[in-house]
Amino acid sequence: MTHQQDNPNHEDNKDPDRSAAPDHENGKDADIVHLDAARAERQPQKPADRSEPNAEGSPAKADGPVLEGAVVRVDQSGPTAADWRTALEAKARSRQPIVPLWLRSRTEAVETVKWIGLHYLHVAGYQVCRVPLYGGRLTARAPRGFLRLVGGVIKWTFDLEGEPVRLAAVQKADPEAYLKLSRQRDSRVRLRTLISIAALVTLLIAGLIVTDQTNPVQWMALAAAIATLGILGKPADRPLINRAVVSSTVEKLTSDIVIRSLTVLGIAGINQAIAKNPKDAIRFVAPITRDGPGWRADIDLPYGVTVADVMDKRDRMASALRRPLGCIWPEGDSTIHEGRLILWVGDKDLSKTVVKSPLLKASSHDVFKGIPFGCDPRGRAIVIPVVEQNILIGSQPGQGKTASVRVLASGAALDPSAELWIHELKGTGDLDPHEQNCHRYVSGIEDEAIGYAADSLTLLRKEVMRRAAALKALPADLCPDKKVTRQIADKRSLGLHPLVAIFDECQNLFAHAEYGDKAGEDAEFIIKLGRALGVILVLATQRPDKDSLPTGISANVTIRFCLRVAGQLENDMILGTSAYKNGIRATVFQPKMDAGIGYLLGATPMPKVVRTAYLDTPATQRIADRARALRASTGALSGHALGETPEQHAPTFDLLADILAVVPPSEAKVWNEAIVDRLAELRPDIYGPWARLEGGAKTAQLTTALKPHAIKTMQVWGTSESGGKGANRIGVARDDITTAITHRDRGRRSSAAS
């Protein structure tokens, strides 16, 4: 078509009438359009009021048609139709459950039904016990009720309630109105008099009938009459029946109250958003509902405001909500986004809640199912997994740290398959009830007790290495995942049962001038490798710093429980780096008042505030006695529990130095099995068990022992010391041992200098 427009000699250009007519011969209806004009019409024109003025000062007339409308930026997309499937998928993520959550859990359902039953049983018992009181009140109020009844009947019969209206007609001198009202009164009085007389006769007949009946019927009729008259005689300000349950004074949580509490926090992002858009600045993603013994609100905070900003001002929120600080528990849900706030407002202060441990009535327990530890602010039970975990507990003195350790020790003691080692390095005897169940036990702060605890770590390190070889030797059908299970733990002959070693006030061990460095290395080794081998360390400290709690230990524990601490440094030493920055702050707990309340990480998908169950000394003693009887009946008592003499201080040794002692400088690389044989000759009491291992277990034993020192094994070509053909086997380079010793000694000197 463009070519035809450019050619002036084209046939269509010569005949305009023909160009405008439809082409019936070709069977097509079409119009010929001039392209230049069409293009000009599509060109955006400037509005008339924005055109350049001409020489005369008046706006210049636009050459083409003027287009009106808003200017649309090309980098802003216009409205698009939403994909209905995407919208449904988004709604599906926030669907409310058909069956309430408390009905999905057998435990919660039983607890709820039990609570309802006990509540109404209490109400019924309370009221039944007060029936005589209520009878006395009714009897005392019956005369007043009788007078009220007689007065009411007289007033109704003689239409006395209309007397003021009739008197008003007299005062206004309106005889017509008065006569009309008088006639109405006369008709009412005649009818009501007949009704009253009939009622009175009926009552007299009923009285005569009751008089002829037996005593029970007479007493019942008298009671009904007194009850009726007593109810009529009730004072307006004094109810007849006392309330069995005093109504709660807790204010119902509403969206207005939540917004008010967030506004007073002084967070700039919230206040600015509310000032710009009061309705949508704070969005409630779900209705505010009851959640356990409190209210729950799911909130999206304004853009740029995080949950940590709110948690840092929890005391101000408590003031705005007019609730005790122990009732206000904001938390985040980072699985959605950092601005999703879950505000839970309890009916009762968590600091005044006493949590009863189920271990008090348990005849036994299985540590593979975790140990019941306490409850969260909503009253939900919290269980700490123990197997394949290591636990670190920290707080200031007097905040419930040792009480938390008691709960874990009691749970482990009630499992006869678990071997219990307790080291209470404060010397107050807080864990003495469980001494009768321990394979190793010490309580004291003197050097002998610290040395005993250091020996325990040395023995545990040896136990970890033994277990590694024993676990590797198990057949795949019995141990497919190469970790300790209940099935393996029950086979006592394998020696792979859970071993729970508790070190309370461990800072006294790790900061000790003589035993501290070696104990720290052993503990780090055990934490890194013993987790899958059934060796569990529980460390509790009241001074979390780099000297009393080596960073290699604090960085590798899997479960952390932090009660009240003084500042950010101590908080992050227990809960991990950046915990304080992320709003997980154990500094918010009040000294003494919040004893037993702390932040728990690693045991649940999200960090939780937990109040530990309280076990005092008598309760702990009862659990320990029950555990002793259980262990005695299953033959699980050993070591200290049987009165055996404790192991002497384990001889200290340096593996790296011993390897250099048996590998001369002339041997650059040596097989692992050759080194183990030489070490066994050097120290039979320590390395002898290694040399007695068969096959690749001997090589693997040394490989495992060298891992904490960052020494890697390699393929080494050599021949057996007894002769034979050469072969490639796993070995180490002597220079790697020397380098490792140099780095280690340099680090120790730096630590001592600091």
GROMACS .gro file of N, CA and C in nm, residues 228-366:
model
  417
  228THR      N    1  -4.044  -1.789   9.628
  228THR     CA    2  -4.108  -1.688   9.543
  228THR      C    3  -4.108  -1.552   9.611
  229LEU      N    4  -4.148  -1.550   9.738
  229LEU     CA    5  -4.152  -1.423   9.810
  229LEU      C    6  -4.011  -1.368   9.832
  230GLY      N    7  -3.913  -1.458   9.855
  230GLY     CA    8  -3.775  -1.412   9.875
  230GLY      C    9  -3.718  -1.348   9.750
  231ILE      N   10  -3.752  -1.406   9.634
  231ILE     CA   11  -3.704  -1.347   9.508
  231ILE      C   12  -3.768  -1.211   9.486
  232LEU      N   13  -3.898  -1.199   9.520
  232LEU     CA   14  -3.964  -1.070   9.505
  232LEU      C   15  -3.907  -0.966   9.601
  233GLY      N   16  -3.856  -1.012   9.714
  233GLY     CA   17  -3.803  -0.918   9.813
  233GLY      C   18  -3.654  -0.892   9.800
  234LYS      N   19  -3.593  -0.934   9.691
  234LYS     CA   20  -3.448  -0.917   9.672
  234LYS      C   21  -3.412  -0.770   9.655
  235PRO      N   22  -3.313  -0.719   9.732
  235PRO     CA   23  -3.267  -0.582   9.710
  235PRO      C   24  -3.197  -0.570   9.575
  236ALA      N   25  -3.205  -0.454   9.517
  236ALA     CA   26  -3.148  -0.434   9.384
  236ALA      C   27  -2.996  -0.442   9.384
  237ASP      N   28  -2.933  -0.406   9.494
  237ASP     CA   29  -2.786  -0.402   9.498
  237ASP      C   30  -2.724  -0.524   9.563
  238ARG      N   31  -2.804  -0.624   9.599
  238ARG     CA   32  -2.748  -0.742   9.667
  238ARG      C   33  -2.802  -0.868   9.599
  239PRO      N   34  -2.722  -0.933   9.513
  239PRO     CA   35  -2.770  -1.052   9.444
  239PRO      C   36  -2.791  -1.167   9.541
  240LEU      N   37  -2.880  -1.258   9.500
  240LEU     CA   38  -2.909  -1.373   9.585
  240LEU      C   39  -2.796  -1.475   9.583
  241ILE      N   40  -2.743  -1.506   9.464
  241ILE     CA   41  -2.645  -1.614   9.446
  241ILE      C   42  -2.506  -1.554   9.429
  242ASN      N   43  -2.410  -1.607   9.502
  242ASN     CA   44  -2.271  -1.566   9.488
  242ASN      C   45  -2.210  -1.628   9.362
  243ARG      N   46  -2.114  -1.558   9.303
  243ARG     CA   47  -2.046  -1.610   9.185
  243ARG      C   48  -1.937  -1.708   9.228
  244ALA      N   49  -1.936  -1.824   9.167
  244ALA     CA   50  -1.834  -1.925   9.199
  244ALA      C   51  -1.699  -1.885   9.144
  245VAL      N   52  -1.699  -1.811   9.033
  245VAL     CA   53  -1.574  -1.767   8.970
  245VAL      C   54  -1.585  -1.617   8.951
  246VAL      N   55  -1.493  -1.544   9.010
  246VAL     CA   56  -1.494  -1.399   8.996
  246VAL      C   57  -1.458  -1.365   8.852
  247SER      N   58  -1.537  -1.280   8.791
  247SER     CA   59  -1.513  -1.244   8.651
  247SER      C   60  -1.378  -1.177   8.637
  248SER      N   61  -1.309  -1.209   8.526
  248SER     CA   62  -1.176  -1.157   8.503
  248SER      C   63  -1.182  -1.008   8.473
  249THR      N   64  -1.083  -0.938   8.524
  249THR     CA   65  -1.075  -0.794   8.497
  249THR      C   66  -0.985  -0.766   8.377
  250VAL      N   67  -0.940  -0.871   8.308
  250VAL     CA   68  -0.852  -0.853   8.193
  250VAL      C   69  -0.933  -0.794   8.078
  251GLU      N   70  -0.882  -0.686   8.022
  251GLU     CA   71  -0.951  -0.620   7.912
  251GLU      C   72  -0.936  -0.703   7.784
  252LYS      N   73  -1.046  -0.717   7.713
  252LYS     CA   74  -1.043  -0.790   7.587
  252LYS      C   75  -0.954  -0.717   7.488
  253LEU      N   76  -0.868  -0.793   7.421
  253LEU     CA   77  -0.775  -0.733   7.325
  253LEU      C   78  -0.849  -0.703   7.196
  254THR      N   79  -0.844  -0.579   7.152
  254THR     CA   80  -0.906  -0.537   7.027
  254THR      C   81  -0.802  -0.469   6.939
  255SER      N   82  -0.840  -0.448   6.814
  255SER     CA   83  -0.747  -0.385   6.721
  255SER      C   84  -0.714  -0.242   6.764
  256ASP      N   85  -0.812  -0.169   6.818
  256ASP     CA   86  -0.785  -0.032   6.862
  256ASP      C   87  -0.684  -0.031   6.977
  257ILE      N   88  -0.697  -0.126   7.068
  257ILE     CA   89  -0.604  -0.132   7.181
  257ILE      C   90  -0.463  -0.167   7.133
  258VAL      N   91  -0.453  -0.258   7.037
  258VAL     CA   92  -0.321  -0.296   6.984
  258VAL      C   93  -0.256  -0.177   6.914
  259ILE      N   94  -0.333  -0.106   6.831
  259ILE     CA   95  -0.277   0.010   6.761
  259ILE      C   96  -0.235   0.117   6.862
  260ARG      N   97  -0.315   0.135   6.967
  260ARG     CA   98  -0.278   0.231   7.071
  260ARG      C   99  -0.146   0.193   7.137
  261SER      N  100  -0.128   0.063   7.164
  261SER     CA  101  -0.005   0.018   7.230
  261SER      C  102   0.116   0.033   7.139
  262LEU      N  103   0.097   0.015   7.009
  262LEU     CA  104   0.209   0.031   6.916
  262LEU      C  105   0.243   0.177   6.894
  263THR      N  106   0.143   0.263   6.902
  263THR     CA  107   0.166   0.405   6.878
  263THR      C  108   0.251   0.468   6.987
  264VAL      N  109   0.232   0.426   7.112
  264VAL     CA  110   0.303   0.489   7.224
  264VAL      C  111   0.446   0.440   7.237
  265LEU      N  112   0.489   0.346   7.153
  265LEU     CA  113   0.624   0.294   7.166
  265LEU      C  114   0.730   0.394   7.121
  266GLY      N  115   0.688   0.494   7.045
  266GLY     CA  116   0.785   0.594   7.000
  266GLY      C  117   0.870   0.547   6.884
  267ILE      N  118   0.822   0.450   6.807
  267ILE     CA  119   0.896   0.402   6.689
  267ILE      C  120   0.858   0.491   6.571
  268ALA      N  121   0.957   0.557   6.511
  268ALA     CA  122   0.930   0.656   6.407
  268ALA      C  123   0.857   0.594   6.288
  269GLY      N  124   0.898   0.475   6.247
  269GLY     CA  125   0.835   0.411   6.131
  269GLY      C  126   0.687   0.386   6.152
  270ILE      N  127   0.647   0.348   6.273
  270ILE     CA  128   0.505   0.324   6.301
  270ILE      C  129   0.428   0.454   6.304
  271ASN      N  130   0.480   0.554   6.374
  271ASN     CA  131   0.408   0.681   6.387
  271ASN      C  132   0.393   0.752   6.253
  272GLN      N  133   0.497   0.748   6.169
  272GLN     CA  134   0.488   0.811   6.038
  272GLN      C  135   0.386   0.741   5.949
  273ALA      N  136   0.385   0.607   5.954
  273ALA     CA  137   0.290   0.533   5.873
  273ALA      C  138   0.147   0.559   5.917
  274ILE      N  139   0.124   0.567   6.047
  274ILE     CA  140  -0.012   0.594   6.097
  274ILE      C  141  -0.055   0.736   6.062
  275ALA      N  142   0.039   0.832   6.065
  275ALA     CA  143   0.005   0.970   6.029
  275ALA      C  144  -0.036   0.980   5.882
  276LYS      N  145   0.029   0.904   5.793
  276LYS     CA  146  -0.003   0.910   5.651
  276LYS      C  147  -0.128   0.830   5.618
  277ASN      N  148  -0.143   0.716   5.677
  277ASN     CA  149  -0.256   0.628   5.644
  277ASN      C  150  -0.304   0.558   5.771
  278PRO      N  151  -0.389   0.624   5.849
  278PRO     CA  152  -0.429   0.566   5.979
  278PRO      C  153  -0.498   0.431   5.968
  279LYS      N  154  -0.568   0.406   5.858
  279LYS     CA  155  -0.648   0.284   5.848
  279LYS      C  156  -0.564   0.161   5.812
  280ASP      N  157  -0.469   0.178   5.721
  280ASP     CA  158  -0.397   0.062   5.668
  280ASP      C  159  -0.250   0.056   5.709
  281ALA      N  160  -0.206   0.144   5.798
  281ALA     CA  161  -0.064   0.143   5.837
  281ALA      C  162  -0.028   0.014   5.909
  282ILE      N  163  -0.117  -0.031   5.997
  282ILE     CA  164  -0.096  -0.157   6.070
  282ILE      C  165  -0.206  -0.253   6.027
  283ARG      N  166  -0.166  -0.363   5.967
  283ARG     CA  167  -0.264  -0.455   5.909
  283ARG      C  168  -0.274  -0.581   5.995
  284PHE      N  169  -0.396  -0.618   6.028
  284PHE     CA  170  -0.423  -0.740   6.103
  284PHE      C  171  -0.452  -0.851   6.002
  285VAL      N  172  -0.359  -0.947   5.993
  285VAL     CA  173  -0.370  -1.051   5.891
  285VAL      C  174  -0.468  -1.160   5.931
  286ALA      N  175  -0.511  -1.161   6.056
  286ALA     CA  176  -0.609  -1.259   6.104
  286ALA      C  177  -0.686  -1.196   6.219
  287PRO      N  178  -0.807  -1.242   6.245
  287PRO     CA  179  -0.884  -1.187   6.358
  287PRO      C  180  -0.813  -1.213   6.491
  288ILE      N  181  -0.828  -1.121   6.583
  288ILE     CA  182  -0.774  -1.140   6.717
  288ILE      C  183  -0.857  -1.247   6.787
  289THR      N  184  -0.792  -1.351   6.834
  289THR     CA  185  -0.864  -1.466   6.890
  289THR      C  186  -0.802  -1.506   7.023
  290ARG      N  187  -0.876  -1.589   7.096
  290ARG     CA  188  -0.822  -1.650   7.217
  290ARG      C  189  -0.725  -1.760   7.178
  291ASP      N  190  -0.610  -1.761   7.243
  291ASP     CA  191  -0.510  -1.864   7.217
  291ASP      C  192  -0.457  -1.909   7.353
  292GLY      N  193  -0.513  -2.021   7.402
  292GLY     CA  194  -0.476  -2.064   7.536
  292GLY      C  195  -0.527  -1.964   7.638
  293PRO      N  196  -0.451  -1.940   7.745
  293PRO     CA  197  -0.495  -1.844   7.848
  293PRO      C  198  -0.458  -1.701   7.812
  294GLY      N  199  -0.498  -1.657   7.694
  294GLY     CA  200  -0.466  -1.521   7.652
  294GLY      C  201  -0.520  -1.491   7.514
  295TRP      N  202  -0.481  -1.374   7.462
  295TRP     CA  203  -0.527  -1.327   7.331
  295TRP      C  204  -0.408  -1.324   7.236
  296ARG      N  205  -0.436  -1.354   7.109
  296ARG     CA  206  -0.331  -1.353   7.007
  296ARG      C  207  -0.373  -1.262   6.892
  297ALA      N  208  -0.278  -1.176   6.849
  297ALA     CA  209  -0.299  -1.087   6.735
  297ALA      C  210  -0.184  -1.105   6.637
  298ASP      N  211  -0.217  -1.135   6.512
  298ASP     CA  212  -0.117  -1.148   6.404
  298ASP      C  213  -0.118  -1.017   6.325
  299ILE      N  214  -0.003  -0.952   6.321
  299ILE     CA  215   0.003  -0.815   6.269
  299ILE      C  216   0.116  -0.804   6.169
  300ASP      N  217   0.091  -0.728   6.061
  300ASP     CA  218   0.196  -0.685   5.970
  300ASP      C  219   0.233  -0.542   6.007
  301LEU      N  220   0.356  -0.522   6.052
  301LEU     CA  221   0.402  -0.389   6.089
  301LEU      C  222   0.425  -0.305   5.964
  302PRO      N  223   0.431  -0.172   5.976
  302PRO     CA  224   0.459  -0.087   5.859
  302PRO      C  225   0.593  -0.123   5.796
  303TYR      N  226   0.607  -0.087   5.669
  303TYR     CA  227   0.730  -0.116   5.596
  303TYR      C  228   0.851  -0.056   5.667
  304GLY      N  229   0.954  -0.137   5.680
  304GLY     CA  230   1.077  -0.091   5.743
  304GLY      C  231   1.084  -0.111   5.893
  305VAL      N  232   0.974  -0.148   5.957
  305VAL     CA  233   0.971  -0.172   6.102
  305VAL      C  234   0.982  -0.322   6.125
  306THR      N  235   1.072  -0.364   6.210
  306THR     CA  236   1.092  -0.506   6.238
  306THR      C  237   1.037  -0.542   6.376
  307VAL      N  238   1.023  -0.670   6.397
  307VAL     CA  239   0.973  -0.718   6.526
  307VAL      C  240   1.071  -0.683   6.638
  308ALA      N  241   1.201  -0.683   6.605
  308ALA     CA  242   1.301  -0.650   6.707
  308ALA      C  243   1.280  -0.510   6.762
  309ASP      N  244   1.232  -0.416   6.678
  309ASP     CA  245   1.205  -0.280   6.726
  309ASP      C  246   1.097  -0.279   6.833
  310VAL      N  247   0.998  -0.365   6.816
  310VAL     CA  248   0.887  -0.372   6.912
  310VAL      C  249   0.930  -0.444   7.039
  311MET      N  250   1.002  -0.555   7.024
  311MET     CA  251   1.042  -0.633   7.140
  311MET      C  252   1.134  -0.554   7.232
  312ASP      N  253   1.207  -0.460   7.174
  312ASP     CA  254   1.298  -0.380   7.255
  312ASP      C  255   1.222  -0.285   7.348
  313LYS      N  256   1.094  -0.261   7.320
  313LYS     CA  257   1.014  -0.168   7.401
  313LYS      C  258   0.896  -0.242   7.464
  314ARG      N  259   0.920  -0.362   7.509
  314ARG     CA  260   0.814  -0.445   7.566
  314ARG      C  261   0.755  -0.383   7.692
  315ASP      N  262   0.837  -0.313   7.768
  315ASP     CA  263   0.786  -0.252   7.891
  315ASP      C  264   0.686  -0.140   7.860
  316ARG      N  265   0.712  -0.062   7.756
  316ARG     CA  266   0.617   0.043   7.718
  316ARG      C  267   0.486  -0.017   7.667
  317MET      N  268   0.497  -0.126   7.595
  317MET     CA  269   0.376  -0.192   7.546
  317MET      C  270   0.292  -0.243   7.663
  318ALA      N  271   0.359  -0.298   7.765
  318ALA     CA  272   0.287  -0.345   7.883
  318ALA      C  273   0.214  -0.229   7.951
  319SER      N  274   0.277  -0.112   7.955
  319SER     CA  275   0.212   0.005   8.014
  319SER      C  276   0.091   0.047   7.931
  320ALA      N  277   0.104   0.043   7.798
  320ALA     CA  278  -0.007   0.083   7.712
  320ALA      C  279  -0.124  -0.015   7.721
  321LEU      N  280  -0.094  -0.143   7.740
  321LEU     CA  281  -0.198  -0.244   7.749
  321LEU      C  282  -0.252  -0.260   7.892
  322ARG      N  283  -0.190  -0.188   7.988
  322ARG     CA  284  -0.231  -0.196   8.128
  322ARG      C  285  -0.227  -0.339   8.181
  323ARG      N  286  -0.117  -0.408   8.149
  323ARG     CA  287  -0.099  -0.545   8.192
  323ARG      C  288   0.041  -0.558   8.253
  324PRO      N  289   0.062  -0.655   8.342
  324PRO     CA  290   0.197  -0.679   8.394
  324PRO      C  291   0.292  -0.716   8.281
  325LEU      N  292   0.419  -0.687   8.302
  325LEU     CA  293   0.518  -0.715   8.198
  325LEU      C  294   0.523  -0.864   8.164
  326GLY      N  295   0.497  -0.950   8.261
  326GLY     CA  296   0.501  -1.094   8.236
  326GLY      C  297   0.385  -1.145   8.155
  327CYS      N  298   0.290  -1.058   8.118
  327CYS     CA  299   0.176  -1.099   8.034
  327CYS      C  300   0.197  -1.064   7.887
  328ILE      N  301   0.296  -0.981   7.857
  328ILE     CA  302   0.315  -0.929   7.721
  328ILE      C  303   0.432  -1.004   7.657
  329TRP      N  304   0.403  -1.080   7.551
  329TRP     CA  305   0.506  -1.160   7.486
  329TRP      C  306   0.497  -1.146   7.334
  330PRO      N  307   0.557  -1.040   7.279
  330PRO     CA  308   0.562  -1.028   7.132
  330PRO      C  309   0.671  -1.118   7.076
  331GLU      N  310   0.645  -1.177   6.961
  331GLU     CA  311   0.745  -1.258   6.893
  331GLU      C  312   0.725  -1.245   6.743
  332GLY      N  313   0.827  -1.281   6.667
  332GLY     CA  314   0.820  -1.268   6.522
  332GLY      C  315   0.801  -1.401   6.453
  333ASP      N  316   0.771  -1.393   6.326
  333ASP     CA  317   0.761  -1.512   6.241
  333ASP      C  318   0.840  -1.482   6.115
  334SER      N  319   0.971  -1.507   6.122
  334SER     CA  320   1.059  -1.475   6.009
  334SER      C  321   1.037  -1.565   5.890
  335THR      N  322   0.960  -1.675   5.906
  335THR     CA  323   0.931  -1.759   5.790
  335THR      C  324   0.841  -1.685   5.691
  336ILE      N  325   0.771  -1.583   5.738
  336ILE     CA  326   0.687  -1.501   5.648
  336ILE      C  327   0.764  -1.376   5.607
  337HIS      N  328   0.796  -1.291   5.702
  337HIS     CA  329   0.886  -1.177   5.678
  337HIS      C  330   0.920  -1.117   5.814
  338GLU      N  331   1.018  -1.028   5.814
  338GLU     CA  332   1.069  -0.973   5.940
  338GLU      C  333   0.973  -0.876   6.006
  339GLY      N  334   0.867  -0.837   5.935
  339GLY     CA  335   0.771  -0.745   5.993
  339GLY      C  336   0.645  -0.811   6.045
  340ARG      N  337   0.640  -0.944   6.045
  340ARG     CA  338   0.522  -1.014   6.096
  340ARG      C  339   0.534  -1.029   6.248
  341LEU      N  340   0.448  -0.961   6.319
  341LEU     CA  341   0.448  -0.961   6.465
  341LEU      C  342   0.333  -1.048   6.515
  342ILE      N  343   0.365  -1.139   6.605
  342ILE     CA  344   0.264  -1.218   6.674
  342ILE      C  345   0.263  -1.171   6.819
  343LEU      N  346   0.160  -1.096   6.853
  343LEU     CA  347   0.148  -1.039   6.988
  343LEU      C  348   0.056  -1.128   7.070
  344TRP      N  349   0.110  -1.181   7.178
  344TRP     CA  350   0.031  -1.265   7.268
  344TRP      C  351   0.023  -1.195   7.403
  345VAL      N  352  -0.099  -1.173   7.449
  345VAL     CA  353  -0.124  -1.105   7.577
  345VAL      C  354  -0.193  -1.204   7.669
  346GLY      N  355  -0.124  -1.245   7.773
  346GLY     CA  356  -0.176  -1.347   7.863
  346GLY      C  357  -0.267  -1.290   7.969
  347ASP      N  358  -0.349  -1.376   8.025
  347ASP     CA  359  -0.437  -1.337   8.135
  347ASP      C  360  -0.361  -1.333   8.268
  348LYS      N  361  -0.254  -1.411   8.277
  348LYS     CA  362  -0.182  -1.424   8.403
  348LYS      C  363  -0.034  -1.401   8.380
  349ASP      N  364   0.029  -1.337   8.475
  349ASP     CA  365   0.172  -1.308   8.469
  349ASP      C  366   0.251  -1.439   8.468
  350LEU      N  367   0.337  -1.455   8.366
  350LEU     CA  368   0.415  -1.578   8.356
  350LEU      C  369   0.508  -1.596   8.475
  351SER      N  370   0.555  -1.486   8.532
  351SER     CA  371   0.647  -1.496   8.645
  351SER      C  372   0.578  -1.551   8.770
  352LYS      N  373   0.445  -1.548   8.774
  352LYS     CA  374   0.371  -1.601   8.888
  352LYS      C  375   0.312  -1.739   8.860
  353THR      N  376   0.350  -1.797   8.749
  353THR     CA  377   0.300  -1.929   8.711
  353THR      C  378   0.397  -2.037   8.759
  354VAL      N  379   0.345  -2.138   8.824
  354VAL     CA  380   0.426  -2.252   8.869
  354VAL      C  381   0.399  -2.369   8.774
  355VAL      N  382   0.504  -2.416   8.709
  355VAL     CA  383   0.491  -2.525   8.613
  355VAL      C  384   0.528  -2.656   8.682
  356LYS      N  385   0.436  -2.750   8.681
  356LYS     CA  386   0.461  -2.881   8.741
  356LYS      C  387   0.519  -2.975   8.636
  357SER      N  388   0.626  -3.041   8.672
  357SER     CA  389   0.691  -3.132   8.578
  357SER      C  390   0.620  -3.267   8.575
  358PRO      N  391   0.596  -3.322   8.456
  358PRO     CA  392   0.537  -3.458   8.449
  358PRO      C  393   0.631  -3.565   8.505
  359LEU      N  394   0.758  -3.529   8.525
  359LEU     CA  395   0.852  -3.626   8.582
  359LEU      C  396   0.820  -3.658   8.727
  360LEU      N  397   0.741  -3.571   8.792
  360LEU     CA  398   0.708  -3.594   8.933
  360LEU      C  399   0.632  -3.725   8.953
  361LYS      N  400   0.552  -3.764   8.853
  361LYS     CA  401   0.471  -3.885   8.865
  361LYS      C  402   0.515  -3.995   8.769
  362ALA      N  403   0.619  -3.970   8.692
  362ALA     CA  404   0.662  -4.069   8.593
  362ALA      C  405   0.739  -4.181   8.661
  363SER      N  406   0.707  -4.305   8.624
  363SER     CA  407   0.781  -4.419   8.677
  363SER      C  408   0.912  -4.441   8.601
  364SER      N  409   0.917  -4.397   8.475
  364SER     CA  410   1.038  -4.407   8.393
  364SER      C  411   1.025  -4.306   8.281
  365HIS      N  412   1.133  -4.292   8.206
  365HIS     CA  413   1.132  -4.196   8.096
  365HIS      C  414   1.228  -4.244   7.987
  366ASP      N  415   1.202  -4.199   7.864
  366ASP     CA  416   1.284  -4.235   7.748
  366ASP      C  417   1.350  -4.107   7.697
   0.00000   0.00000   0.00000
